[in-house]
JSON list of C-alpha atoms and ligand atoms in Angstrom, two decimals:
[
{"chain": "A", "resi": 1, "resn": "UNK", "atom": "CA", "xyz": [187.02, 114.51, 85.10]},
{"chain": "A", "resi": 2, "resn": "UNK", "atom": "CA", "xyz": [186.51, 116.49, 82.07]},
{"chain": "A", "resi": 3, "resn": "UNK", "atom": "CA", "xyz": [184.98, 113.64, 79.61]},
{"chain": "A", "resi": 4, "resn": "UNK", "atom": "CA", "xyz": [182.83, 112.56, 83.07]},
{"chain": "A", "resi": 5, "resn": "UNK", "atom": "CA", "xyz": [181.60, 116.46, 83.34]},
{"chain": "A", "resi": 6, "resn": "UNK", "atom": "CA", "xyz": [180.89, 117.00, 79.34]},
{"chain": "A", "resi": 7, "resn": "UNK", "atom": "CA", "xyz": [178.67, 113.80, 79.88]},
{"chain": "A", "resi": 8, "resn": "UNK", "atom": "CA", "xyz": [177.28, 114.85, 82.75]},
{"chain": "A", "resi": 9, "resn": "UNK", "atom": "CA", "xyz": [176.55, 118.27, 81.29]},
{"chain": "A", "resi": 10, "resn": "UNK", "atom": "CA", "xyz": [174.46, 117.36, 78.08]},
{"chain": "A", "resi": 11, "resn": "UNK", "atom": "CA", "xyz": [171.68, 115.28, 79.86]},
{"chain": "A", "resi": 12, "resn": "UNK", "atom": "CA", "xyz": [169.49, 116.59, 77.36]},
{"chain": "A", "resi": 13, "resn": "UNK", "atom": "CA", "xyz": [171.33, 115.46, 74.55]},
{"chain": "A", "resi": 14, "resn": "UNK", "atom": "CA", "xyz": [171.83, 111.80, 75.42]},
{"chain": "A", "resi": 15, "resn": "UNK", "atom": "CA", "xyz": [168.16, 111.97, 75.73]},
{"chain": "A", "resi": 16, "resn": "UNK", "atom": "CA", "xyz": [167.22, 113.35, 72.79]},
{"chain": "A", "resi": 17, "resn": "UNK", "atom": "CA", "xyz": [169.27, 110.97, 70.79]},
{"chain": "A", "resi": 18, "resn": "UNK", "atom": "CA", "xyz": [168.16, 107.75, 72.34]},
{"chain": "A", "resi": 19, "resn": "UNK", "atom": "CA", "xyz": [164.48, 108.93, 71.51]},
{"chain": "A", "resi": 20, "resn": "UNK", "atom": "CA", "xyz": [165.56, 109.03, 67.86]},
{"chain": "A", "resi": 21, "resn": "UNK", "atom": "CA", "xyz": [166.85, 105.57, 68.45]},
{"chain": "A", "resi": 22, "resn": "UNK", "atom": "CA", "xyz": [163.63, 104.16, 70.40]},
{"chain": "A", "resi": 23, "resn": "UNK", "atom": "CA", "xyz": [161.47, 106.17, 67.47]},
{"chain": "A", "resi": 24, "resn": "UNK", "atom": "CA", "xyz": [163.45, 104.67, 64.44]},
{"chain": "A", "resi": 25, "resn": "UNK", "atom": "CA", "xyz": [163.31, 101.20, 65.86]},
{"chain": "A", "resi": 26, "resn": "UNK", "atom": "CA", "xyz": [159.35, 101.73, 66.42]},
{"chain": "A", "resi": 27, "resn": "UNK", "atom": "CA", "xyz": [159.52, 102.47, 62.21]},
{"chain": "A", "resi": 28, "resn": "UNK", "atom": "CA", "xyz": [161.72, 99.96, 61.22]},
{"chain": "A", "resi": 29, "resn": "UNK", "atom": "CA", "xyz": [160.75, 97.12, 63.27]},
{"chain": "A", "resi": 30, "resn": "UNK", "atom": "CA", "xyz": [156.12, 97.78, 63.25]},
{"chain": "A", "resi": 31, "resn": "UNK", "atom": "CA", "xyz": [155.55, 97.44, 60.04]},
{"chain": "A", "resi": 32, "resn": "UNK", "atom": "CA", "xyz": [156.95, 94.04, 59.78]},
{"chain": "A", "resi": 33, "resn": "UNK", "atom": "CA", "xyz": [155.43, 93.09, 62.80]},
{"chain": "A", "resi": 34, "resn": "UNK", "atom": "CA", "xyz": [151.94, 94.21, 61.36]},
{"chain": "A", "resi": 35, "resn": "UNK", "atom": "CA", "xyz": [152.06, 92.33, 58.17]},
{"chain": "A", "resi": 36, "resn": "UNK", "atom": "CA", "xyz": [152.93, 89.12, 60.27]},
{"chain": "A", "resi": 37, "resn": "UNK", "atom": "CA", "xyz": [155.32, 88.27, 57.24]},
{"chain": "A", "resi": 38, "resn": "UNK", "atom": "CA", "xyz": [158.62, 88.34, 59.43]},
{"chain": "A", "resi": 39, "resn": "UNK", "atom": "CA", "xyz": [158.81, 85.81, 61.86]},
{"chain": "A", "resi": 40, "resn": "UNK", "atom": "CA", "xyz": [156.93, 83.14, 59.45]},
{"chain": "A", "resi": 41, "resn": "UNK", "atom": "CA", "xyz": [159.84, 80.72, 59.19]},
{"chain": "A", "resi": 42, "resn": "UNK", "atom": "CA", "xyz": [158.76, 77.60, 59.34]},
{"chain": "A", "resi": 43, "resn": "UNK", "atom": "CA", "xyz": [161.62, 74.56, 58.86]},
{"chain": "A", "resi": 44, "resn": "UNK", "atom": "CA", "xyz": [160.37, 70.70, 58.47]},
{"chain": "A", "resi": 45, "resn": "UNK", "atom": "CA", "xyz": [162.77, 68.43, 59.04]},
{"chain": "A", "resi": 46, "resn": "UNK", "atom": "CA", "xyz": [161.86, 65.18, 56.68]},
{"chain": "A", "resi": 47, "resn": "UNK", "atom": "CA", "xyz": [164.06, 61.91, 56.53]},
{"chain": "A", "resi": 48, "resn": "UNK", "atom": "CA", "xyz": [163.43, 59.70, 53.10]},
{"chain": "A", "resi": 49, "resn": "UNK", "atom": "CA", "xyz": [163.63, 56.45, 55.12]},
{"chain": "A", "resi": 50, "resn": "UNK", "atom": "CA", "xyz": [163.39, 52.82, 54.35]},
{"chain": "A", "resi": 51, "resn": "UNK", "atom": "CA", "xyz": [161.53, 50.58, 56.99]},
{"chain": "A", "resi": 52, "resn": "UNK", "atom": "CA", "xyz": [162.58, 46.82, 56.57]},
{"chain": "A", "resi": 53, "resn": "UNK", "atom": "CA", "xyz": [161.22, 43.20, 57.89]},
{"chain": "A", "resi": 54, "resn": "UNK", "atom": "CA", "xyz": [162.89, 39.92, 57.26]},
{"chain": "A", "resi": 55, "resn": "UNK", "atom": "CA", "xyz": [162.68, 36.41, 58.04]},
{"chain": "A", "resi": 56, "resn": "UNK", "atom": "CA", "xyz": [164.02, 33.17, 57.34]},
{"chain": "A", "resi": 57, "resn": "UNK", "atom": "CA", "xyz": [162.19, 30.08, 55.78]},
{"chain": "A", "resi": 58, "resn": "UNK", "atom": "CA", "xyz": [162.02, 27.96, 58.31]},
{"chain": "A", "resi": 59, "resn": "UNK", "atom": "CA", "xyz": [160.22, 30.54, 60.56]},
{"chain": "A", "resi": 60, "resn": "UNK", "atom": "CA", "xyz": [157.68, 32.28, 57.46]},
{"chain": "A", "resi": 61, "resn": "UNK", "atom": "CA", "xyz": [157.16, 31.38, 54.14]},
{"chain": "A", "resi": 62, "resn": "UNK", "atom": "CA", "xyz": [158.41, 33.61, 51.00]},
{"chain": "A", "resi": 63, "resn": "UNK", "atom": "CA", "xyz": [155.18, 34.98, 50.07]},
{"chain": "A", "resi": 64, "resn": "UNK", "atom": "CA", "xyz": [155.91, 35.56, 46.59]},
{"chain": "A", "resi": 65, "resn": "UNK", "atom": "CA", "xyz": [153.39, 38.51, 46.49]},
{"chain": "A", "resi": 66, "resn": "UNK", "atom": "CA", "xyz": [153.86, 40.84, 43.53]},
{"chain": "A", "resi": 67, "resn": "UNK", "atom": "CA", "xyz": [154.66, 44.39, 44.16]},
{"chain": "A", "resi": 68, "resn": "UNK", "atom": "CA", "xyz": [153.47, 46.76, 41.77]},
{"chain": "A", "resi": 69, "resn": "UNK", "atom": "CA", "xyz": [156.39, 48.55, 39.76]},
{"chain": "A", "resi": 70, "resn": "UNK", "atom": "CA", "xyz": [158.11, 52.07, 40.81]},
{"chain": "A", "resi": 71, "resn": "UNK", "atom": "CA", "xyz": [161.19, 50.76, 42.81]},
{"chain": "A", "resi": 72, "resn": "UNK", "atom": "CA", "xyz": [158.98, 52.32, 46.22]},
{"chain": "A", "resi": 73, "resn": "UNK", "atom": "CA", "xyz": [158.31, 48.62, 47.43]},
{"chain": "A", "resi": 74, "resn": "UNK", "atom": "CA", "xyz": [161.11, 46.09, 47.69]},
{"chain": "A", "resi": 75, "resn": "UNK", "atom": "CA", "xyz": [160.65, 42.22, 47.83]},
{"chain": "A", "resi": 76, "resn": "UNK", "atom": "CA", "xyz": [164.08, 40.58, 47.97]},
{"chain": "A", "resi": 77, "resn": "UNK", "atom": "CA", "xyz": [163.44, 36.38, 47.57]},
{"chain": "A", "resi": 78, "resn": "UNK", "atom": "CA", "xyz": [165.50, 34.46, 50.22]},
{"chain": "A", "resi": 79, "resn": "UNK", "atom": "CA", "xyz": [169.08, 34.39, 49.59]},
{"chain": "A", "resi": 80, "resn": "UNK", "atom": "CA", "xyz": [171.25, 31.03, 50.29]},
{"chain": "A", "resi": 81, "resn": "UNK", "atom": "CA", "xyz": [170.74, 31.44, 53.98]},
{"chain": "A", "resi": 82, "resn": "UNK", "atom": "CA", "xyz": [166.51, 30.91, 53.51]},
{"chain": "A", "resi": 83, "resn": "UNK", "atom": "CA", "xyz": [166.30, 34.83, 54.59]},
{"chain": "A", "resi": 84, "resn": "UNK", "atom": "CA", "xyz": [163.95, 37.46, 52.79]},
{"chain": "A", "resi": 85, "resn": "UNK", "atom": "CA", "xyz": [163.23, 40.96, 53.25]},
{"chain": "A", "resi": 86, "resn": "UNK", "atom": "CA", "xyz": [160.61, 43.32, 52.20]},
{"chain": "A", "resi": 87, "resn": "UNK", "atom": "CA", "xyz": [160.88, 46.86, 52.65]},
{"chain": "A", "resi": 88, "resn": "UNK", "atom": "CA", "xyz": [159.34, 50.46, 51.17]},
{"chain": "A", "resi": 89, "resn": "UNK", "atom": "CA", "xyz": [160.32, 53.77, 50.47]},
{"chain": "A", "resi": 90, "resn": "UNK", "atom": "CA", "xyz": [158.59, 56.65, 52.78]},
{"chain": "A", "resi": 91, "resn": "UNK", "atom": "CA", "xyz": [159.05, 60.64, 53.61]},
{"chain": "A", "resi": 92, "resn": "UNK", "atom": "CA", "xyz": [159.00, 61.05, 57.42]},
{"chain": "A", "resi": 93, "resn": "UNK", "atom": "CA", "xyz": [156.89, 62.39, 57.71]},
{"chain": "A", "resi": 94, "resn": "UNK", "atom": "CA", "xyz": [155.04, 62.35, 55.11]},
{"chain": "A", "resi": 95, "resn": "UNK", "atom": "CA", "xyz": [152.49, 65.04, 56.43]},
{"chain": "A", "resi": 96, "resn": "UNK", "atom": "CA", "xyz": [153.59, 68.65, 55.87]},
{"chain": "A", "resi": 97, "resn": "UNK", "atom": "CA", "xyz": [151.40, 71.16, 57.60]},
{"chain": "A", "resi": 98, "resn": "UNK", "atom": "CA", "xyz": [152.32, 74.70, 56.96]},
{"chain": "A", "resi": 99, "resn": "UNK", "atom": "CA", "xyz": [150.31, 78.06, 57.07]},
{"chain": "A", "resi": 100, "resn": "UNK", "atom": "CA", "xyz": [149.70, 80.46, 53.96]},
{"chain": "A", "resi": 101, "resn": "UNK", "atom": "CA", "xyz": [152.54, 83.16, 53.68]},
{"chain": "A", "resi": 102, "resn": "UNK", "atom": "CA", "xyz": [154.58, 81.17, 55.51]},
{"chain": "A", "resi": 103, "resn": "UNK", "atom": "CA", "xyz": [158.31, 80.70, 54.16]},
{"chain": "A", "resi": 104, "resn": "UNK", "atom": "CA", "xyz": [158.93, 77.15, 54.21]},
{"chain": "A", "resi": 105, "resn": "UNK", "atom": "CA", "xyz": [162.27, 75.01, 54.09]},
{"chain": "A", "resi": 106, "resn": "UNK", "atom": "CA", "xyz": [162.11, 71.31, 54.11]},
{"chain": "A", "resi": 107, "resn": "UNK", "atom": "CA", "xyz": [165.27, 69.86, 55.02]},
{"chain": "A", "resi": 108, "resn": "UNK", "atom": "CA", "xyz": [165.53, 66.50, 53.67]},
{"chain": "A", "resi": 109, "resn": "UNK", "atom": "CA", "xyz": [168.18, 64.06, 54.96]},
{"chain": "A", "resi": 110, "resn": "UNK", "atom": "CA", "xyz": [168.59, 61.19, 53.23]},
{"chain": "A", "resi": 111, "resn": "UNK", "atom": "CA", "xyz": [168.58, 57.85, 55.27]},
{"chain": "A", "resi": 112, "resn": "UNK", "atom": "CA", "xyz": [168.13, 55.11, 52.80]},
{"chain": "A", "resi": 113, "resn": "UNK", "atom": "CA", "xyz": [168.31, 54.76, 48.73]},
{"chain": "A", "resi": 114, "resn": "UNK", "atom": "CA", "xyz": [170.85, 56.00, 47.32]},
{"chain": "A", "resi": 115, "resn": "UNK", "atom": "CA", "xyz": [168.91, 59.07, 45.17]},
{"chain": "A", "resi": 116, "resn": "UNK", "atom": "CA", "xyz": [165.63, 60.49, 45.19]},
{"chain": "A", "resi": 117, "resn": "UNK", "atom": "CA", "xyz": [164.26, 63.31, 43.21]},
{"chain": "A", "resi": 118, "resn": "UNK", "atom": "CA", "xyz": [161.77, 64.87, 45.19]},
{"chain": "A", "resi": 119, "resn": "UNK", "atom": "CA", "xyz": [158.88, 67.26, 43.59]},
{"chain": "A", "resi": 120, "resn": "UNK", "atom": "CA", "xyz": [156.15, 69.15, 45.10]},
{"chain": "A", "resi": 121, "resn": "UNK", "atom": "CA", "xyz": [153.51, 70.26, 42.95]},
{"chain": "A", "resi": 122, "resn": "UNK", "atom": "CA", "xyz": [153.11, 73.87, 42.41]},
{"chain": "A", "resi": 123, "resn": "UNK", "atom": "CA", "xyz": [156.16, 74.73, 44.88]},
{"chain": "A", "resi": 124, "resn": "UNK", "atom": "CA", "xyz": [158.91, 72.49, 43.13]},
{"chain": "A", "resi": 125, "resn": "UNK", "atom": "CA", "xyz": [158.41, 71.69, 40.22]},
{"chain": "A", "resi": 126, "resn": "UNK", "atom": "CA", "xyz": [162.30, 71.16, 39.40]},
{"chain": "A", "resi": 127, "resn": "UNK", "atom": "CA", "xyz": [162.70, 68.49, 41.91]},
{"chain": "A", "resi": 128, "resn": "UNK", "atom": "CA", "xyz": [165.18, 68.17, 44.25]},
{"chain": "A", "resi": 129, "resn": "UNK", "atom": "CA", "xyz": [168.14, 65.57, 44.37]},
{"chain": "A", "resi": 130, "resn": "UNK", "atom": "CA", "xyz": [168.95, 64.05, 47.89]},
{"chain": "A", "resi": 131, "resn": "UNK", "atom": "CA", "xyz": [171.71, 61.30, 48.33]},
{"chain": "A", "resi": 132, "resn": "UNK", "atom": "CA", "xyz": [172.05, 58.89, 50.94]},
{"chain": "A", "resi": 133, "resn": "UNK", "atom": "CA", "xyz": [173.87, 61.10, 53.46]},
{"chain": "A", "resi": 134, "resn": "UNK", "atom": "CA", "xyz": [173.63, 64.22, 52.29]},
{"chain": "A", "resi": 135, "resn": "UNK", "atom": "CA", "xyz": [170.88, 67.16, 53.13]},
{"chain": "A", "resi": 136, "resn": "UNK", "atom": "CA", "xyz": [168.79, 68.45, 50.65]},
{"chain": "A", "resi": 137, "resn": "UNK", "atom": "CA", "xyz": [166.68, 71.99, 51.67]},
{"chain": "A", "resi": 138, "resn": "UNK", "atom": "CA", "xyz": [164.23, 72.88, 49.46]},
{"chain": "A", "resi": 139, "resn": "UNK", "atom": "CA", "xyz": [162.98, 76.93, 50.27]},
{"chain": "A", "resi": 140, "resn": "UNK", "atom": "CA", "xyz": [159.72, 78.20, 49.19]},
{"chain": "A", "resi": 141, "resn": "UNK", "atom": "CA", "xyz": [156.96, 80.91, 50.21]},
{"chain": "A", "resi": 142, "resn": "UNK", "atom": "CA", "xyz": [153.51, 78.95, 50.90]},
{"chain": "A", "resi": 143, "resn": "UNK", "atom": "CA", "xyz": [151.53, 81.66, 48.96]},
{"chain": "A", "resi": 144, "resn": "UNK", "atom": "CA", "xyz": [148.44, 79.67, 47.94]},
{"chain": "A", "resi": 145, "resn": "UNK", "atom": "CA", "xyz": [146.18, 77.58, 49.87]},
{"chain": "A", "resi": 146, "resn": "UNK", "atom": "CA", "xyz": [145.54, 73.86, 49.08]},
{"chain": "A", "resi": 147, "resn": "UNK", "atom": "CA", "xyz": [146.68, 70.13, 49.28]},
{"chain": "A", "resi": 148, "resn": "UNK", "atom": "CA", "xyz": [149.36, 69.30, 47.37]},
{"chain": "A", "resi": 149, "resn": "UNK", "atom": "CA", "xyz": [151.42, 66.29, 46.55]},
{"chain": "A", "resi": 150, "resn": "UNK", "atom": "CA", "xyz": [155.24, 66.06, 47.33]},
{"chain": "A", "resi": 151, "resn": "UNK", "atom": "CA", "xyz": [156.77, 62.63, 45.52]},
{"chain": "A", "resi": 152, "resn": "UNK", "atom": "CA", "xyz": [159.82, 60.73, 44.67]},
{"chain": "A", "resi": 153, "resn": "UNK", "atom": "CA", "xyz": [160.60, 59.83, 41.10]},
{"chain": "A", "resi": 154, "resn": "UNK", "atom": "CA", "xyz": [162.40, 57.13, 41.98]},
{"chain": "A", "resi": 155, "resn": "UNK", "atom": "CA", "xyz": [160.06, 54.90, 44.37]},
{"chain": "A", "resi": 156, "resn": "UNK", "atom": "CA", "xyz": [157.13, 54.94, 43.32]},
{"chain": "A", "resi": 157, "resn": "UNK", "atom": "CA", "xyz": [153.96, 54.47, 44.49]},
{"chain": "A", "resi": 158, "resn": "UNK", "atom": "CA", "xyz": [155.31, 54.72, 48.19]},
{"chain": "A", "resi": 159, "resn": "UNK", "atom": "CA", "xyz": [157.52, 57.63, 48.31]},
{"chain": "A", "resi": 160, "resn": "UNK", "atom": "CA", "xyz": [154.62, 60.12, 48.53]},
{"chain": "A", "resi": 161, "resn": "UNK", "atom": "CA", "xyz": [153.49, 62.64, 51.12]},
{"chain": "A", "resi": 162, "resn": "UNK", "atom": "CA", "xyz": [151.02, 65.60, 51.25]},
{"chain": "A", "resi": 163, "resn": "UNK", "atom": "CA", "xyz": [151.95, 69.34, 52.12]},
{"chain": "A", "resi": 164, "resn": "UNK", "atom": "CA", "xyz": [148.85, 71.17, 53.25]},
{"chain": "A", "resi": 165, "resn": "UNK", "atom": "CA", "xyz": [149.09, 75.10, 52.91]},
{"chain": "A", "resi": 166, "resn": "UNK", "atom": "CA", "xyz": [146.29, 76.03, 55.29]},
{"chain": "A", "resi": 167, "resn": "UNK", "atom": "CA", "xyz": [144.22, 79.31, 54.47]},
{"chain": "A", "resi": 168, "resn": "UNK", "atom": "CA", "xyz": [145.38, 82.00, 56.69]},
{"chain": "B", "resi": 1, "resn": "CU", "atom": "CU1", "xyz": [162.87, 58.15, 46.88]}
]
C-alpha cells in the first residue's frame, strides 16, 4: 500500500522523467537518422564456384582446344575411362551493386578450389584468402563512386567480377 501510494502520488515525476527519456532518445537517435549513415549495411553473399561439364568419347570428341593460362579455365583430357571435363573458375555473383557510403561486407564462401586470393581495387588491395570451406568477409565503407574490378590471383582470366559503387 505504501510503495502503490508513493507511486501514485508523484504523477508528475514519472512524467517528467520519461520526457527526459523520449527527449534524449530524439538526440541520440536524429542525427544518425539524418545523415542516412546508420542503417547502410549492406552484406553480399558471394560463393567462388566451379561449374563443370563432362563427357565420354564415345558420345563427344576431346576437343583439344587450348585454354589460355591463369589456372581460371580447366581442360582435363579423358582419363582411362574415355571421360573429359572442362570447367572454370567464377564469383557468384560476380556483379556487386552497392550504394556510395554504404558499409559493405562480402562474405565469401568458398565452394570449389582449394585457395583464392581475392582483391578489389581501391577497397582491398591486400587481398583476401578463402579456402574451400571456409568463409572469408571482407568489410569496407563504399566511399567513392565508380566501377571497379574484384579478381582472383589464382584463376585467372575467369575469376573476375565487377563491384559498382553507385553515386549517391
Ligand atoms: Cu579463385
Amino acid at each position: 500500500m505504501t510503495s502503490k501510494g508513493a507511486v501514485a502520488g508523484r504523477p508528475g515525476i514519472v512524467a517528467s522523467a520519461l520526457a527526459v527519456v523520449g527527449m534524449l532518445t530524439l538526440v541520440l537517435v536524429l542525427p544518425q537518422v539524418g545523415m542516412g549513415q546508420a542503417a547502410d549495411e549492406r552484406v553480399v553473399y558471394m560463393s567462388l564456384i566451379e561449374p563443370k561439364g563432362g563427357v565420354t568419347v564415345d558420345k563427344e570428341p576431346f576437343p583439344g582446344t587450348q585454354m589460355p593460362k591463369g589456372g581460371g579455365y580447366v581442360l582435363n583430357p579423358p582419363n582411362p575411362q574415355g571421360r573429359w571435363e572442362v570447367s572454370v573458375y567464377q564469383f557468384s555473383p560476380a556483379t556487386v551493386v552497392v550504394r556510395q557510403g554504404e558499409r559493405v561486407t562480402l562474405e565469401m564462401v568458398g565452394i570449389n578450389g582449394a585457395k583464392h586470393s581475392v582483391h578489389i581495387d581501391k577497397y582491398v588491395p591486400n587481398h583476401a584468402v578463402v579456402k574451400r570451406g571456409e568463409i572469408g568477409r571482407v568489410k569496407f565503407t563504399a566511399d567513392t563512386p565508380g566501377i571497379y574490378k574484384i579478381h582472383c590471383e589464382e584463376h585467372q582470366p575467369s575469376m573476375e567480377g565487377t563491384l559498382v559503387v553507385l553515386p549517391r
